[in-house]
PDB file of C-alpha atoms in Angstrom:
ATOM      1  CA  MET A   1       0.000   0.000   0.000  1.00 52.00           C
ATOM      2  CA  ALA A   2       2.834   2.306   0.895  1.00 52.00           C
ATOM      3  CA  ASP A   3       4.614   1.476  -2.393  1.00 57.00           C
ATOM      4  CA  LYS A   4       1.458   2.406  -4.361  1.00 55.00           C
ATOM      5  CA  LYS A   5       1.271   5.797  -2.692  1.00 54.00           C
ATOM      6  CA  VAL A   6       4.961   6.432  -3.486  1.00 54.00           C
ATOM      7  CA  ALA A   7       4.415   5.495  -7.137  1.00 53.00           C
ATOM      8  CA  GLU A   8       1.372   7.739  -7.440  1.00 54.00           C
ATOM      9  CA  GLN A   9       3.321  10.590  -5.901  1.00 55.00           C
ATOM     10  CA  TYR A  10       6.292   9.973  -8.246  1.00 57.00           C
ATOM     11  CA  TYR A  11       4.195   9.856 -11.403  1.00 59.00           C
ATOM     12  CA  ALA A  12       1.883  12.689 -10.484  1.00 62.00           C
ATOM     13  CA  PRO A  13       1.711  15.358 -13.243  1.00 67.00           C
ATOM     14  CA  PRO A  14       3.133  18.778 -12.408  1.00 64.00           C
ATOM     15  CA  PRO A  15       0.681  21.306 -11.104  1.00 66.00           C
ATOM     16  CA  LYS A  16      -1.038  23.495 -13.693  1.00 70.00           C
ATOM     17  CA  LEU A  17       0.330  27.049 -13.681  1.00 64.00           C
ATOM     18  CA  GLY A  18      -0.931  30.232 -15.244  1.00 62.00           C
ATOM     19  CA  LYS A  19       0.810  31.761 -18.265  1.00 66.00           C
ATOM     20  CA  TRP A  20       2.731  34.372 -16.338  1.00 69.00           C
ATOM     21  CA  GLU A  21       3.593  32.018 -13.478  1.00 68.00           C
ATOM     22  CA  GLY A  22       4.707  29.324 -15.940  1.00 62.00           C
ATOM     23  CA  PHE A  23       6.915  31.810 -17.798  1.00 65.00           C
ATOM     24  CA  ARG A  24       8.428  33.033 -14.545  1.00 68.00           C
ATOM     25  CA  THR A  25       9.151  29.439 -13.533  1.00 65.00           C
ATOM     26  CA  PHE A  26      10.778  28.851 -16.964  1.00 62.00           C
ATOM     27  CA  LEU A  27      13.074  31.821 -16.399  1.00 63.00           C
ATOM     28  CA  TRP A  28      14.112  30.587 -12.959  1.00 64.00           C
ATOM     29  CA  ASN A  29      12.922  27.474 -11.149  1.00 69.00           C
ATOM     30  CA  SER A  30      14.000  27.790  -7.513  1.00 65.00           C
ATOM     31  CA  GLU A  31      13.081  24.170  -6.714  1.00 66.00           C
ATOM     32  CA  THR A  32      15.393  22.649  -9.395  1.00 68.00           C
ATOM     33  CA  SER A  33      17.829  25.607  -9.750  1.00 66.00           C
ATOM     34  CA  GLN A  34      17.158  25.724 -13.501  1.00 70.00           C
ATOM     35  CA  CYS A  35      17.465  28.834 -15.704  1.00 70.00           C
ATOM     36  CA  LEU A  36      15.674  28.662 -19.040  1.00 66.00           C
ATOM     37  CA  GLY A  37      15.150  24.948 -18.526  1.00 65.00           C
ATOM     38  CA  ARG A  38      18.804  24.103 -17.840  1.00 73.00           C
ATOM     39  CA  THR A  39      20.916  23.788 -14.706  1.00 76.00           C
ATOM     40  CA  GLY A  40      24.209  25.577 -14.329  1.00 70.00           C
ATOM     41  CA  SER A  41      26.238  22.477 -15.175  1.00 78.00           C
ATOM     42  CA  SER A  42      24.099  21.865 -18.289  1.00 78.00           C
ATOM     43  CA  TRP A  43      24.678  25.430 -19.481  1.00 80.00           C
ATOM     44  CA  ALA A  44      28.421  25.089 -18.847  1.00 85.00           C
ATOM     45  CA  LYS A  45      28.592  21.886 -20.897  1.00 86.00           C
ATOM     46  CA  ILE A  46      26.712  23.259 -23.896  1.00 86.00           C
ATOM     47  CA  LEU A  47      28.677  26.523 -23.885  1.00 90.00           C
ATOM     48  CA  PHE A  48      31.942  24.565 -23.727  1.00 92.00           C
ATOM     49  CA  PHE A  49      30.795  22.454 -26.690  1.00 90.00           C
ATOM     50  CA  TYR A  50      29.957  25.455 -28.883  1.00 91.00           C
ATOM     51  CA  VAL A  51      33.166  27.294 -27.952  1.00 92.00           C
ATOM     52  CA  CYS A  52      35.175  24.271 -29.025  1.00 94.00           C
ATOM     53  CA  PHE A  53      33.039  23.770 -32.148  1.00 93.00           C
ATOM     54  CA  TYR A  54      33.341  27.343 -33.423  1.00 94.00           C
ATOM     55  CA  ALA A  55      37.018  27.568 -32.484  1.00 95.00           C
ATOM     56  CA  ALA A  56      37.669  24.496 -34.622  1.00 95.00           C
ATOM     57  CA  LEU A  57      35.550  25.949 -37.431  1.00 95.00           C
ATOM     58  CA  VAL A  58      37.400  29.283 -37.351  1.00 95.00           C
ATOM     59  CA  GLY A  59      40.739  27.496 -37.219  1.00 95.00           C
ATOM     60  CA  PHE A  60      39.846  25.333 -40.228  1.00 95.00           C
ATOM     61  CA  PHE A  61      38.643  28.359 -42.218  1.00 95.00           C
ATOM     62  CA  ALA A  62      41.811  30.319 -41.342  1.00 95.00           C
ATOM     63  CA  ALA A  63      44.013  27.406 -42.398  1.00 94.00           C
ATOM     64  CA  MET A  64      42.212  27.046 -45.735  1.00 94.00           C
ATOM     65  CA  LEU A  65      42.396  30.801 -46.312  1.00 92.00           C
ATOM     66  CA  ALA A  66      46.135  30.768 -45.574  1.00 91.00           C
ATOM     67  CA  VAL A  67      46.631  27.970 -48.106  1.00 90.00           C
ATOM     68  CA  PHE A  68      44.544  29.914 -50.650  1.00 86.00           C
ATOM     69  CA  TRP A  69      46.601  33.095 -50.202  1.00 85.00           C
ATOM     70  CA  GLN A  70      49.773  31.116 -50.877  1.00 84.00           C
ATOM     71  CA  THR A  71      48.507  30.465 -54.404  1.00 81.00           C
ATOM     72  CA  LEU A  72      48.042  34.177 -55.188  1.00 78.00           C
ATOM     73  CA  ASP A  73      50.453  36.826 -56.384  1.00 75.00           C
ATOM     74  CA  MET A  74      49.200  40.311 -55.524  1.00 74.00           C
ATOM     75  CA  GLN A  75      51.203  41.859 -58.371  1.00 76.00           C
ATOM     76  CA  MET A  76      50.582  39.320 -61.114  1.00 75.00           C
ATOM     77  CA  PRO A  77      47.381  37.439 -62.039  1.00 75.00           C
ATOM     78  CA  LYS A  78      47.675  33.672 -62.108  1.00 76.00           C
ATOM     79  CA  TYR A  79      45.804  33.377 -65.407  1.00 76.00           C
ATOM     80  CA  GLN A  80      46.837  35.812 -68.117  1.00 83.00           C
ATOM     81  CA  LEU A  81      45.770  36.778 -71.630  1.00 80.00           C
ATOM     82  CA  ASP A  82      43.941  33.928 -73.414  1.00 76.00           C
ATOM     83  CA  SER A  83      43.832  31.768 -70.278  1.00 79.00           C
ATOM     84  CA  SER A  84      42.115  34.528 -68.270  1.00 78.00           C
ATOM     85  CA  LEU A  85      38.430  35.379 -68.118  1.00 78.00           C
ATOM     86  CA  ILE A  86      38.882  38.771 -69.815  1.00 80.00           C
ATOM     87  CA  GLY A  87      41.012  37.311 -72.597  1.00 79.00           C
ATOM     88  CA  SER A  88      43.618  39.118 -74.675  1.00 81.00           C
ATOM     89  CA  ASN A  89      41.406  41.486 -76.626  1.00 87.00           C
ATOM     90  CA  PRO A  90      41.284  44.894 -74.915  1.00 87.00           C
ATOM     91  CA  GLY A  91      38.151  46.963 -75.062  1.00 87.00           C
ATOM     92  CA  LEU A  92      37.864  50.666 -75.700  1.00 91.00           C
ATOM     93  CA  GLY A  93      36.165  52.996 -73.229  1.00 91.00           C
ATOM     94  CA  PHE A  94      34.932  56.572 -73.448  1.00 93.00           C
ATOM     95  CA  ARG A  95      34.426  59.443 -71.031  1.00 93.00           C
ATOM     96  CA  PRO A  96      32.236  61.136 -69.978  1.00 92.00           C
ATOM     97  CA  THR A  97      29.674  58.415 -69.460  1.00 90.00           C
ATOM     98  CA  PRO A  98      26.122  59.435 -68.475  1.00 85.00           C
ATOM     99  CA  PRO A  99      25.627  60.425 -64.812  1.00 78.00           C
ATOM    100  CA  GLU A 100      24.631  57.744 -62.308  1.00 72.00           C
ATOM    101  CA  TYR A 101      21.099  59.095 -61.884  1.00 65.00           C
ATOM    102  CA  GLN A 102      20.443  58.401 -65.555  1.00 63.00           C
ATOM    103  CA  ASN A 103      20.181  54.961 -67.090  1.00 61.00           C
ATOM    104  CA  VAL A 104      23.467  53.234 -66.232  1.00 62.00           C
ATOM    105  CA  GLU A 105      23.324  51.295 -69.496  1.00 67.00           C
ATOM    106  CA  SER A 106      22.973  54.439 -71.583  1.00 81.00           C
ATOM    107  CA  SER A 107      25.788  55.613 -73.854  1.00 87.00           C
ATOM    108  CA  LEU A 108      24.128  58.894 -74.829  1.00 91.00           C
ATOM    109  CA  ILE A 109      25.970  62.181 -74.321  1.00 92.00           C
ATOM    110  CA  TRP A 110      23.133  64.686 -74.550  1.00 92.00           C
ATOM    111  CA  TYR A 111      23.442  68.241 -73.328  1.00 91.00           C
ATOM    112  CA  LYS A 112      22.203  71.751 -73.939  1.00 93.00           C
ATOM    113  CA  ALA A 113      25.071  74.089 -74.779  1.00 91.00           C
ATOM    114  CA  SER A 114      23.187  77.196 -73.589  1.00 91.00           C
ATOM    115  CA  ASP A 115      22.532  75.660 -70.148  1.00 91.00           C
ATOM    116  CA  ASN A 116      25.582  76.236 -67.941  1.00 92.00           C
ATOM    117  CA  GLY A 117      24.308  73.824 -65.318  1.00 92.00           C
ATOM    118  CA  ASN A 118      23.805  71.066 -67.867  1.00 92.00           C
ATOM    119  CA  VAL A 119      27.243  71.661 -69.380  1.00 92.00           C
ATOM    120  CA  GLY A 120      28.737  71.653 -65.885  1.00 93.00           C
ATOM    121  CA  ILE A 121      27.370  68.165 -65.173  1.00 93.00           C
ATOM    122  CA  TRP A 122      29.249  66.677 -68.121  1.00 94.00           C
ATOM    123  CA  THR A 123      32.467  68.615 -67.650  1.00 95.00           C
ATOM    124  CA  LYS A 124      32.534  67.662 -63.964  1.00 95.00           C
ATOM    125  CA  LEU A 125      32.483  64.002 -65.014  1.00 94.00           C
ATOM    126  CA  ILE A 126      35.536  64.628 -67.194  1.00 94.00           C
ATOM    127  CA  ASP A 127      37.245  66.520 -64.347  1.00 94.00           C
ATOM    128  CA  ASP A 128      36.790  63.516 -62.065  1.00 94.00           C
ATOM    129  CA  PHE A 129      38.109  61.140 -64.718  1.00 94.00           C
ATOM    130  CA  LEU A 130      41.221  63.230 -65.420  1.00 94.00           C
ATOM    131  CA  GLU A 131      41.997  64.136 -61.798  1.00 94.00           C
ATOM    132  CA  PRO A 132      44.435  61.211 -61.255  1.00 93.00           C
ATOM    133  CA  TYR A 133      46.365  62.373 -64.330  1.00 91.00           C
ATOM    134  CA  THR A 134      47.005  65.768 -62.743  1.00 89.00           C
ATOM    135  CA  LEU A 135      48.556  64.357 -59.554  1.00 88.00           C
ATOM    136  CA  GLU A 136      52.315  64.145 -59.143  1.00 85.00           C
ATOM    137  CA  GLU A 137      53.732  60.674 -58.485  1.00 84.00           C
ATOM    138  CA  ASP A 138      57.384  59.874 -57.839  1.00 83.00           C
ATOM    139  CA  ASN A 139      56.984  56.674 -59.816  1.00 87.00           C
ATOM    140  CA  ARG A 140      55.984  58.450 -63.029  1.00 91.00           C
ATOM    141  CA  VAL A 141      58.603  59.567 -65.521  1.00 91.00           C
ATOM    142  CA  ASP A 142      58.587  61.395 -68.849  1.00 90.00           C
ATOM    143  CA  CYS A 143      58.626  58.929 -71.736  1.00 91.00           C
ATOM    144  CA  SER A 144      59.083  59.028 -75.475  1.00 89.00           C
ATOM    145  CA  PHE A 145      59.605  56.548 -78.267  1.00 89.00           C
ATOM    146  CA  ASP A 146      63.349  56.803 -77.620  1.00 89.00           C
ATOM    147  CA  ASN A 147      62.991  56.701 -73.826  1.00 90.00           C
ATOM    148  CA  PRO A 148      60.624  54.001 -72.584  1.00 90.00           C
ATOM    149  CA  PRO A 149      60.090  53.748 -68.815  1.00 91.00           C
ATOM    150  CA  PRO A 150      62.825  51.963 -66.812  1.00 90.00           C
ATOM    151  CA  GLU A 151      62.031  48.881 -64.762  1.00 88.00           C
ATOM    152  CA  GLY A 152      59.655  49.679 -61.889  1.00 86.00           C
ATOM    153  CA  LYS A 153      58.601  53.042 -63.363  1.00 90.00           C
ATOM    154  CA  VAL A 154      55.586  54.135 -65.403  1.00 91.00           C
ATOM    155  CA  CYS A 155      55.047  56.848 -67.983  1.00 91.00           C
ATOM    156  CA  LYS A 156      53.414  60.166 -67.293  1.00 91.00           C
ATOM    157  CA  VAL A 157      50.412  61.089 -69.380  1.00 91.00           C
ATOM    158  CA  PRO A 158      51.223  64.701 -70.322  1.00 86.00           C
ATOM    159  CA  MET A 159      48.220  67.009 -70.156  1.00 84.00           C
ATOM    160  CA  THR A 160      49.860  70.044 -71.799  1.00 81.00           C
ATOM    161  CA  ASN A 161      49.145  71.214 -75.339  1.00 84.00           C
ATOM    162  CA  TRP A 162      45.709  69.642 -75.299  1.00 91.00           C
ATOM    163  CA  SER A 163      43.874  72.812 -76.282  1.00 89.00           C
ATOM    164  CA  PRO A 164      40.950  73.156 -76.798  1.00 92.00           C
ATOM    165  CA  CYS A 165      40.312  69.963 -74.800  1.00 93.00           C
ATOM    166  CA  VAL A 166      41.278  71.465 -71.442  1.00 93.00           C
ATOM    167  CA  LYS A 167      39.458  72.120 -68.186  1.00 93.00           C
ATOM    168  CA  GLU A 168      39.710  75.902 -68.488  1.00 93.00           C
ATOM    169  CA  ASN A 169      37.841  75.669 -71.788  1.00 92.00           C
ATOM    170  CA  GLN A 170      35.208  73.281 -70.373  1.00 94.00           C
ATOM    171  CA  TYR A 171      36.513  70.752 -72.897  1.00 95.00           C
ATOM    172  CA  ASN A 172      34.818  72.867 -75.560  1.00 94.00           C
ATOM    173  CA  PHE A 173      31.342  71.627 -74.566  1.00 94.00           C
ATOM    174  CA  LYS A 174      30.091  75.188 -74.288  1.00 93.00           C
ATOM    175  CA  LYS A 175      31.110  75.898 -77.871  1.00 94.00           C
ATOM    176  CA  LYS A 176      29.118  72.933 -79.218  1.00 94.00           C
ATOM    177  CA  SER A 177      32.380  71.215 -80.215  1.00 94.00           C
ATOM    178  CA  PRO A 178      32.909  68.721 -77.386  1.00 95.00           C
ATOM    179  CA  CYS A 179      35.989  66.659 -76.606  1.00 95.00           C
ATOM    180  CA  ILE A 180      35.307  63.003 -75.798  1.00 95.00           C
ATOM    181  CA  PHE A 181      38.123  61.047 -74.154  1.00 96.00           C
ATOM    182  CA  LEU A 182      39.042  57.493 -75.137  1.00 95.00           C
ATOM    183  CA  LYS A 183      41.094  54.964 -73.187  1.00 94.00           C
ATOM    184  CA  LEU A 184      42.185  51.394 -73.817  1.00 92.00           C
ATOM    185  CA  ASN A 185      41.239  48.931 -71.107  1.00 90.00           C
ATOM    186  CA  LYS A 186      44.113  47.414 -69.138  1.00 90.00           C
ATOM    187  CA  ILE A 187      45.079  43.768 -69.721  1.00 88.00           C
ATOM    188  CA  TYR A 188      48.058  42.457 -67.807  1.00 88.00           C
ATOM    189  CA  ASN A 189      51.109  41.701 -69.985  1.00 88.00           C
ATOM    190  CA  TRP A 190      49.276  42.439 -73.234  1.00 89.00           C
ATOM    191  CA  VAL A 191      51.651  43.704 -75.945  1.00 90.00           C
ATOM    192  CA  PRO A 192      50.049  45.273 -79.032  1.00 93.00           C
ATOM    193  CA  ASP A 193      51.128  44.076 -82.457  1.00 91.00           C
ATOM    194  CA  MET A 194      51.045  47.500 -84.047  1.00 92.00           C
ATOM    195  CA  TYR A 195      50.545  48.626 -87.611  1.00 91.00           C
ATOM    196  CA  ASN A 196      53.892  50.430 -87.679  1.00 89.00           C
ATOM    197  CA  THR A 197      54.369  50.453 -91.450  1.00 88.00           C
ATOM    198  CA  SER A 198      52.151  51.591 -94.288  1.00 87.00           C
ATOM    199  CA  THR A 199      52.332  48.164 -95.923  1.00 87.00           C
ATOM    200  CA  ASN A 200      49.765  45.425 -95.308  1.00 86.00           C
ATOM    201  CA  LEU A 201      47.257  47.753 -93.671  1.00 92.00           C
ATOM    202  CA  PRO A 202      43.802  46.189 -93.302  1.00 91.00           C
ATOM    203  CA  GLU A 203      41.344  46.866 -96.075  1.00 90.00           C
ATOM    204  CA  LYS A 204      38.678  48.103 -93.656  1.00 91.00           C
ATOM    205  CA  MET A 205      40.964  50.689 -92.053  1.00 91.00           C
ATOM    206  CA  PRO A 206      39.725  54.232 -92.851  1.00 93.00           C
ATOM    207  CA  ASP A 207      41.577  55.934 -95.675  1.00 93.00           C
ATOM    208  CA  ASP A 208      42.355  59.008 -93.602  1.00 93.00           C
ATOM    209  CA  LEU A 209      44.040  56.815 -90.974  1.00 93.00           C
ATOM    210  CA  LYS A 210      46.094  55.053 -93.643  1.00 93.00           C
ATOM    211  CA  GLU A 211      47.240  58.437 -94.906  1.00 94.00           C
ATOM    212  CA  HIS A 212      48.094  59.495 -91.358  1.00 93.00           C
ATOM    213  CA  ILE A 213      50.221  56.372 -90.848  1.00 90.00           C
ATOM    214  CA  ARG A 214      52.115  57.079 -94.074  1.00 92.00           C
ATOM    215  CA  GLY A 215      52.829  60.603 -92.862  1.00 91.00           C
ATOM    216  CA  GLU A 216      54.066  59.377 -89.470  1.00 89.00           C
ATOM    217  CA  GLU A 217      56.189  56.731 -91.182  1.00 89.00           C
ATOM    218  CA  ALA A 218      57.872  59.446 -93.245  1.00 88.00           C
ATOM    219  CA  ARG A 219      58.918  61.170 -89.992  1.00 85.00           C
ATOM    220  CA  GLY A 220      60.552  57.999 -88.690  1.00 76.00           C
ATOM    221  CA  ASN A 221      59.532  54.438 -87.955  1.00 69.00           C
ATOM    222  CA  LYS A 222      59.353  54.984 -84.183  1.00 81.00           C
ATOM    223  CA  ASN A 223      56.499  57.435 -84.629  1.00 85.00           C
ATOM    224  CA  THR A 224      54.284  54.614 -85.873  1.00 89.00           C
ATOM    225  CA  ASN A 225      54.626  52.468 -82.748  1.00 92.00           C
ATOM    226  CA  VAL A 226      51.093  53.429 -81.807  1.00 93.00           C
ATOM    227  CA  VAL A 227      47.794  51.655 -81.229  1.00 94.00           C
ATOM    228  CA  TRP A 228      45.846  53.776 -83.689  1.00 94.00           C
ATOM    229  CA  VAL A 229      42.359  55.178 -83.118  1.00 95.00           C
ATOM    230  CA  SER A 230      39.628  56.092 -85.575  1.00 95.00           C
ATOM    231  CA  CYS A 231      36.140  57.491 -84.994  1.00 94.00           C
ATOM    232  CA  SER A 232      33.315  57.777 -87.480  1.00 94.00           C
ATOM    233  CA  GLY A 233      29.555  57.691 -87.771  1.00 92.00           C
ATOM    234  CA  GLU A 234      28.003  54.248 -87.689  1.00 92.00           C
ATOM    235  CA  ASN A 235      25.706  55.014 -90.629  1.00 92.00           C
ATOM    236  CA  PRO A 236      25.975  57.210 -93.737  1.00 92.00           C
ATOM    237  CA  ALA A 237      23.629  59.795 -92.177  1.00 93.00           C
ATOM    238  CA  ASP A 238      25.784  59.878 -89.040  1.00 94.00           C
ATOM    239  CA  ASN A 239      28.898  60.547 -91.158  1.00 93.00           C
ATOM    240  CA  GLU A 240      27.143  63.511 -92.737  1.00 93.00           C
ATOM    241  CA  HIS A 241      26.375  64.998 -89.327  1.00 95.00           C
ATOM    242  CA  ILE A 242      29.571  64.211 -87.429  1.00 94.00           C
ATOM    243  CA  GLY A 243      31.792  66.827 -89.069  1.00 93.00           C
ATOM    244  CA  ALA A 244      35.581  67.100 -88.895  1.00 94.00           C
ATOM    245  CA  ILE A 245      37.468  65.298 -86.111  1.00 95.00           C
ATOM    246  CA  GLN A 246      40.834  65.931 -84.459  1.00 95.00           C
ATOM    247  CA  TYR A 247      42.755  63.551 -82.178  1.00 95.00           C
ATOM    248  CA  ILE A 248      44.703  65.131 -79.323  1.00 93.00           C
ATOM    249  CA  PRO A 249      47.605  64.841 -78.494  1.00 92.00           C
ATOM    250  CA  ARG A 250      48.040  62.135 -81.176  1.00 92.00           C
ATOM    251  CA  ARG A 251      45.916  59.685 -83.047  1.00 93.00           C
ATOM    252  CA  GLY A 252      46.357  56.736 -80.755  1.00 93.00           C
ATOM    253  CA  PHE A 253      48.076  55.229 -77.730  1.00 94.00           C
ATOM    254  CA  PRO A 254      51.909  55.215 -77.789  1.00 93.00           C
ATOM    255  CA  GLY A 255      53.583  51.837 -77.573  1.00 91.00           C
ATOM    256  CA  TYR A 256      55.782  52.787 -74.614  1.00 92.00           C
ATOM    257  CA  PHE A 257      52.733  52.552 -72.330  1.00 91.00           C
ATOM    258  CA  PHE A 258      52.609  48.791 -72.954  1.00 89.00           C
ATOM    259  CA  PRO A 259      52.649  46.183 -71.564  1.00 90.00           C
ATOM    260  CA  TYR A 260      50.696  46.900 -68.404  1.00 89.00           C
ATOM    261  CA  LYS A 261      52.531  45.281 -65.438  1.00 90.00           C
ATOM    262  CA  ASN A 262      50.471  46.522 -62.475  1.00 86.00           C
ATOM    263  CA  VAL A 263      53.243  48.895 -61.425  1.00 87.00           C
ATOM    264  CA  ASP A 264      52.178  51.465 -58.830  1.00 87.00           C
ATOM    265  CA  GLY A 265      51.101  54.771 -60.328  1.00 89.00           C
ATOM    266  CA  TYR A 266      50.257  53.422 -63.779  1.00 91.00           C
ATOM    267  CA  LEU A 267      47.582  55.279 -65.700  1.00 92.00           C
ATOM    268  CA  PRO A 268      46.370  54.210 -69.153  1.00 93.00           C
ATOM    269  CA  PRO A 269      46.993  56.721 -71.951  1.00 93.00           C
ATOM    270  CA  VAL A 270      44.053  58.748 -73.215  1.00 94.00           C
ATOM    271  CA  VAL A 271      43.126  60.356 -76.499  1.00 95.00           C
ATOM    272  CA  ALA A 272      40.857  63.382 -76.715  1.00 95.00           C
ATOM    273  CA  VAL A 273      38.567  63.178 -79.746  1.00 95.00           C
ATOM    274  CA  TYR A 274      37.688  66.749 -80.691  1.00 96.00           C
ATOM    275  CA  PHE A 275      34.480  67.010 -82.724  1.00 95.00           C
ATOM    276  CA  GLU A 276      34.892  70.358 -84.459  1.00 94.00           C
ATOM    277  CA  LYS A 277      31.407  70.997 -85.837  1.00 94.00           C
ATOM    278  CA  PRO A 278      28.901  68.221 -85.194  1.00 95.00           C
ATOM    279  CA  LYS A 279      25.384  69.020 -86.287  1.00 94.00           C
ATOM    280  CA  THR A 280      23.190  70.199 -83.432  1.00 93.00           C
ATOM    281  CA  GLY A 281      19.697  68.916 -82.684  1.00 92.00           C
ATOM    282  CA  VAL A 282      20.478  65.549 -84.274  1.00 94.00           C
ATOM    283  CA  LEU A 283      21.352  62.242 -82.626  1.00 95.00           C
ATOM    284  CA  ILE A 284      24.710  61.063 -84.000  1.00 95.00           C
ATOM    285  CA  ASN A 285      25.758  57.421 -83.579  1.00 96.00           C
ATOM    286  CA  ILE A 286      29.532  57.237 -83.256  1.00 95.00           C
ATOM    287  CA  GLU A 287      31.856  54.244 -83.292  1.00 94.00           C
ATOM    288  CA  CYS A 288      35.514  54.466 -82.331  1.00 94.00           C
ATOM    289  CA  LYS A 289      38.011  51.671 -82.968  1.00 93.00           C
ATOM    290  CA  ALA A 290      41.473  50.805 -81.711  1.00 93.00           C
ATOM    291  CA  TRP A 291      43.755  49.404 -84.410  1.00 93.00           C
ATOM    292  CA  ALA A 292      46.389  46.707 -83.862  1.00 92.00           C
ATOM    293  CA  ARG A 293      46.925  43.332 -85.484  1.00 93.00           C
ATOM    294  CA  ASN A 294      46.001  41.496 -82.288  1.00 90.00           C
ATOM    295  CA  ILE A 295      42.820  43.502 -81.621  1.00 89.00           C
ATOM    296  CA  MET A 296      39.800  41.651 -82.986  1.00 89.00           C
ATOM    297  CA  TYR A 297      36.533  43.377 -83.827  1.00 85.00           C
ATOM    298  CA  ASP A 298      32.983  42.372 -83.100  1.00 78.00           C
ATOM    299  CA  ARG A 299      30.434  45.152 -83.307  1.00 75.00           C
ATOM    300  CA  ALA A 300      27.705  43.071 -81.668  1.00 74.00           C
ATOM    301  CA  GLU A 301      29.849  42.396 -78.578  1.00 72.00           C
ATOM    302  CA  ARG A 302      31.728  45.734 -78.778  1.00 73.00           C
ATOM    303  CA  ARG A 303      35.090  44.031 -78.955  1.00 79.00           C
ATOM    304  CA  GLY A 304      37.925  46.318 -80.019  1.00 82.00           C
ATOM    305  CA  SER A 305      35.580  49.275 -80.340  1.00 90.00           C
ATOM    306  CA  VAL A 306      33.201  51.499 -78.426  1.00 92.00           C
ATOM    307  CA  HIS A 307      29.862  53.010 -79.346  1.00 93.00           C
ATOM    308  CA  PHE A 308      28.252  56.157 -78.026  1.00 93.00           C
ATOM    309  CA  GLU A 309      25.716  58.701 -79.159  1.00 95.00           C
ATOM    310  CA  LEU A 310      26.184  62.460 -79.229  1.00 94.00           C
ATOM    311  CA  MET A 311      23.337  64.983 -79.246  1.00 93.00           C
ATOM    312  CA  ILE A 312      23.783  68.708 -78.732  1.00 92.00           C
ATOM    313  CA  ASP A 313      20.784  71.010 -78.279  1.00 87.00           C
TER     314      ASP A 313
END
């Protein structure tokens, strides 16, 4: 009889508690010394387990990261040229690109020459792009075709004698004859195979560029060690509206800027394309190309060329 009473007492269900009283008991049960359903020793065991678990996890991740860093060279990419994702065909870029608040995929340069605020938006974009070129760097030296940069140095990009494509002139935007800046995208260790003679020039190269190369060749072969640039309208109507074009300071990117070796202070060369008298109030589709034997062209994918539209109100 006594054993039955003990069993009934042992298996008796816990007393029913109200919501608040049950919650308070869950937070701290004075009868069992439990906090949140666990005793002090139980909490110590589970905390010790997770400390060990996460310490091992962090240690494993750190070890794998250390092994990964050993495979990298911060100055030289592991995969270069054709074995890399970007390949060995540099693209051509232009500045200014439309402001961020416009469509980021747009390539339209559209401004009103009589609106100082509108002109200022575009010229400020060019100022920001050219600012690094105005800074003095100990690692930059003056270069020429006879004096390429020594090991560990890079060439300066001279910004003198660029008139009218200068900041003080608002890059001639105000005068409805804007200067658009071109640059060749950087590819590590890429060396251009240049058209440095007037023989065997490609059939599709513009005649005026062929004539320019012949003139530079007459001055000396070194003057033709250039990745040439040409700009024209994409369609016959665009060519009628585009007007005369000048290339400042020269019609291309000098060979002594190549190859790109990720040396501190390096800046890619730029060419200012000065549109002397483009027709106003008309949308002009413009395509610019970089010319070298190892630059392949694909208009659909914009390989070796760049497209933009110009419209001046």
